[in-house]
Amino acid sequence: MKLKTLTLFAILLAANTALAHAGHYHAPGFLDGLAHPVTGLDHLLATLATGLIAFGASFKAVSLVEARRTAMMISTALVTGFVLLHGYAHVLKTPEAAASYSIGLGIATVALHAATAGLGFLASVSVEERSRLLR
């Protein structure tokens, strides 16, 4: 394995999950759910990474190679399982207003995904194209 890959795995394995929401109280309500992905390091990093991956993914290219497609399906299933369990843990902590909290959390997450994908797009086009698109 490359040194970068080993370093990445070491960082991921050594991550201190307690830092994600240190001193973070899950108050019930829409606004707290809306703020959660921005104030929690785990959500912020995950949503930014997802936005960049979504921008960079060429779904046509992925579907051309069966091994890559199978790997994508397996990794998607694993990530989806993690997301469901992680979301379930959040809902358990905020039973009073779980619905409004979850809606706010979802809206903020989608907004972060879209913003990151947009920034990835803007970073990938030339300055001339960018100025033409933003007119």
mmCIF file of C-alpha atoms in Angstrom:
data_model
loop_
_atom_site.group_PDB
_atom_site.id
_atom_site.type_symbol
_atom_site.label_atom_id
_atom_site.label_comp_id
_atom_site.label_asym_id
_atom_site.label_seq_id
_atom_site.Cartn_x
_atom_site.Cartn_y
_atom_site.Cartn_z
ATOM 1 C CA MET A 1 0.000 0.000 0.000
ATOM 2 C CA LYS A 2 1.045 3.531 -0.579
ATOM 3 C CA LEU A 3 2.134 5.668 2.330
ATOM 4 C CA LYS A 4 -0.766 8.079 1.748
ATOM 5 C CA THR A 5 -3.287 5.241 1.993
ATOM 6 C CA LEU A 6 -1.737 3.900 5.187
ATOM 7 C CA THR A 7 -1.669 7.382 6.674
ATOM 8 C CA LEU A 8 -5.333 7.905 5.815
ATOM 9 C CA PHE A 9 -6.320 4.616 7.457
ATOM 10 C CA ALA A 10 -4.260 5.452 10.549
ATOM 11 C CA ILE A 11 -5.963 8.831 10.864
ATOM 12 C CA LEU A 12 -9.398 7.288 10.455
ATOM 13 C CA LEU A 13 -8.699 4.575 13.016
ATOM 14 C CA ALA A 14 -7.247 7.033 15.513
ATOM 15 C CA ALA A 15 -10.055 9.570 15.186
ATOM 16 C CA ASN A 16 -11.383 10.726 18.508
ATOM 17 C CA THR A 17 -15.144 10.469 18.114
ATOM 18 C CA ALA A 18 -15.726 12.414 21.319
ATOM 19 C CA LEU A 19 -14.470 15.554 19.589
ATOM 20 C CA ALA A 20 -17.284 15.443 17.054
ATOM 21 C CA HIS A 21 -19.878 16.844 19.448
ATOM 22 C CA ALA A 22 -17.921 17.931 22.491
ATOM 23 C CA GLY A 23 -20.200 20.001 24.706
ATOM 24 C CA HIS A 24 -22.938 19.700 22.120
ATOM 25 C CA TYR A 25 -26.432 19.332 23.532
ATOM 26 C CA HIS A 26 -29.112 18.061 21.158
ATOM 27 C CA ALA A 27 -31.974 20.396 21.900
ATOM 28 C CA PRO A 28 -35.270 19.528 20.291
ATOM 29 C CA GLY A 29 -36.334 21.576 17.333
ATOM 30 C CA PHE A 30 -35.847 22.447 13.715
ATOM 31 C CA LEU A 31 -33.159 25.120 14.176
ATOM 32 C CA ASP A 32 -30.971 22.844 16.294
ATOM 33 C CA GLY A 33 -31.272 20.154 13.642
ATOM 34 C CA LEU A 34 -30.387 22.711 10.987
ATOM 35 C CA ALA A 35 -27.268 23.800 12.892
ATOM 36 C CA HIS A 36 -26.104 20.296 13.790
ATOM 37 C CA PRO A 37 -24.271 19.344 10.546
ATOM 38 C CA VAL A 38 -22.310 22.583 10.680
ATOM 39 C CA THR A 39 -21.370 22.378 14.374
ATOM 40 C CA GLY A 40 -20.552 18.651 14.513
ATOM 41 C CA LEU A 41 -17.146 17.805 13.051
ATOM 42 C CA ASP A 42 -18.260 14.312 12.006
ATOM 43 C CA HIS A 43 -21.198 15.664 10.004
ATOM 44 C CA LEU A 44 -19.260 18.552 8.511
ATOM 45 C CA LEU A 45 -16.427 16.356 7.234
ATOM 46 C CA ALA A 46 -18.807 13.664 5.976
ATOM 47 C CA THR A 47 -21.035 16.090 4.101
ATOM 48 C CA LEU A 48 -18.123 17.958 2.546
ATOM 49 C CA ALA A 49 -16.549 14.680 1.426
ATOM 50 C CA THR A 50 -19.860 13.447 0.040
ATOM 51 C CA GLY A 51 -20.327 16.654 -1.937
ATOM 52 C CA LEU A 52 -16.860 16.362 -3.451
ATOM 53 C CA ILE A 53 -17.372 12.683 -4.274
ATOM 54 C CA ALA A 54 -20.744 13.432 -5.847
ATOM 55 C CA PHE A 55 -19.170 16.128 -8.006
ATOM 56 C CA GLY A 56 -16.251 13.943 -9.070
ATOM 57 C CA ALA A 57 -18.195 10.747 -9.711
ATOM 58 C CA SER A 58 -18.822 9.860 -13.306
ATOM 59 C CA PHE A 59 -21.749 7.495 -12.983
ATOM 60 C CA LYS A 60 -21.469 6.423 -16.623
ATOM 61 C CA ALA A 61 -17.818 5.444 -16.126
ATOM 62 C CA VAL A 62 -18.623 3.573 -12.923
ATOM 63 C CA SER A 63 -21.323 1.515 -14.619
ATOM 64 C CA LEU A 64 -18.941 0.450 -17.401
ATOM 65 C CA VAL A 65 -16.714 -1.561 -15.096
ATOM 66 C CA GLU A 66 -18.539 -4.261 -13.134
ATOM 67 C CA ALA A 67 -15.942 -4.574 -10.385
ATOM 68 C CA ARG A 68 -16.082 -0.876 -9.653
ATOM 69 C CA ARG A 69 -19.864 -0.938 -9.706
ATOM 70 C CA THR A 70 -19.983 -3.829 -7.262
ATOM 71 C CA ALA A 71 -17.506 -2.078 -4.981
ATOM 72 C CA MET A 72 -19.615 1.084 -5.138
ATOM 73 C CA MET A 73 -22.756 -0.871 -4.231
ATOM 74 C CA ILE A 74 -21.056 -2.531 -1.266
ATOM 75 C CA SER A 75 -19.562 0.730 0.003
ATOM 76 C CA THR A 76 -22.894 2.499 -0.498
ATOM 77 C CA ALA A 77 -24.634 -0.196 1.555
ATOM 78 C CA LEU A 78 -22.062 0.161 4.345
ATOM 79 C CA VAL A 79 -22.311 3.946 4.388
ATOM 80 C CA THR A 80 -26.117 3.784 4.296
ATOM 81 C CA GLY A 81 -26.108 1.398 7.254
ATOM 82 C CA PHE A 82 -23.828 3.738 9.181
ATOM 83 C CA VAL A 83 -26.009 6.733 8.333
ATOM 84 C CA LEU A 84 -29.166 4.945 9.480
ATOM 85 C CA LEU A 85 -27.622 3.860 12.781
ATOM 86 C CA HIS A 86 -26.078 7.289 13.337
ATOM 87 C CA GLY A 87 -29.393 8.987 12.615
ATOM 88 C CA TYR A 88 -31.207 6.568 14.900
ATOM 89 C CA ALA A 89 -28.832 7.527 17.714
ATOM 90 C CA HIS A 90 -29.620 11.204 17.142
ATOM 91 C CA VAL A 91 -33.369 10.578 17.173
ATOM 92 C CA LEU A 92 -33.058 8.634 20.437
ATOM 93 C CA LYS A 93 -31.387 11.653 22.041
ATOM 94 C CA THR A 94 -34.140 14.061 20.972
ATOM 95 C CA PRO A 95 -37.450 12.224 21.395
ATOM 96 C CA GLU A 96 -39.474 15.385 22.138
ATOM 97 C CA ALA A 97 -39.117 16.901 18.687
ATOM 98 C CA ALA A 98 -37.358 14.226 16.658
ATOM 99 C CA ALA A 99 -39.307 14.969 13.466
ATOM 100 C CA SER A 100 -38.526 18.689 13.278
ATOM 101 C CA TYR A 101 -34.918 18.102 14.384
ATOM 102 C CA SER A 102 -34.468 15.442 11.693
ATOM 103 C CA ILE A 103 -35.959 17.693 9.009
ATOM 104 C CA GLY A 104 -33.560 20.503 9.934
ATOM 105 C CA LEU A 105 -30.644 18.070 10.007
ATOM 106 C CA GLY A 106 -31.581 16.742 6.570
ATOM 107 C CA ILE A 107 -31.975 20.182 5.009
ATOM 108 C CA ALA A 108 -28.609 21.382 6.314
ATOM 109 C CA THR A 109 -26.899 18.191 5.149
ATOM 110 C CA VAL A 110 -28.324 18.475 1.631
ATOM 111 C CA ALA A 111 -27.324 22.154 1.522
ATOM 112 C CA LEU A 112 -23.742 21.288 2.501
ATOM 113 C CA HIS A 113 -23.616 18.532 -0.150
ATOM 114 C CA ALA A 114 -24.861 20.922 -2.838
ATOM 115 C CA ALA A 115 -22.514 23.725 -1.780
ATOM 116 C CA THR A 116 -19.488 21.433 -1.815
ATOM 117 C CA ALA A 117 -20.410 19.964 -5.200
ATOM 118 C CA GLY A 118 -20.828 23.507 -6.533
ATOM 119 C CA LEU A 119 -17.442 24.551 -5.174
ATOM 120 C CA GLY A 120 -15.901 21.458 -6.748
ATOM 121 C CA PHE A 121 -17.465 22.398 -10.064
ATOM 122 C CA LEU A 122 -16.232 25.980 -9.846
ATOM 123 C CA ALA A 123 -12.745 24.764 -8.963
ATOM 124 C CA SER A 124 -12.688 22.454 -11.981
ATOM 125 C CA VAL A 125 -13.592 24.966 -14.685
ATOM 126 C CA SER A 126 -11.287 27.590 -16.105
ATOM 127 C CA VAL A 127 -11.452 31.212 -15.040
ATOM 128 C CA GLU A 128 -12.974 32.196 -18.387
ATOM 129 C CA GLU A 129 -15.711 29.565 -18.126
ATOM 130 C CA ARG A 130 -16.390 30.521 -14.519
ATOM 131 C CA SER A 131 -16.829 34.196 -15.356
ATOM 132 C CA ARG A 132 -19.116 33.280 -18.262
ATOM 133 C CA LEU A 133 -21.229 30.966 -16.073
ATOM 134 C CA LEU A 134 -21.557 33.469 -13.237
ATOM 135 C CA ARG A 135 -22.779 36.329 -15.437
#
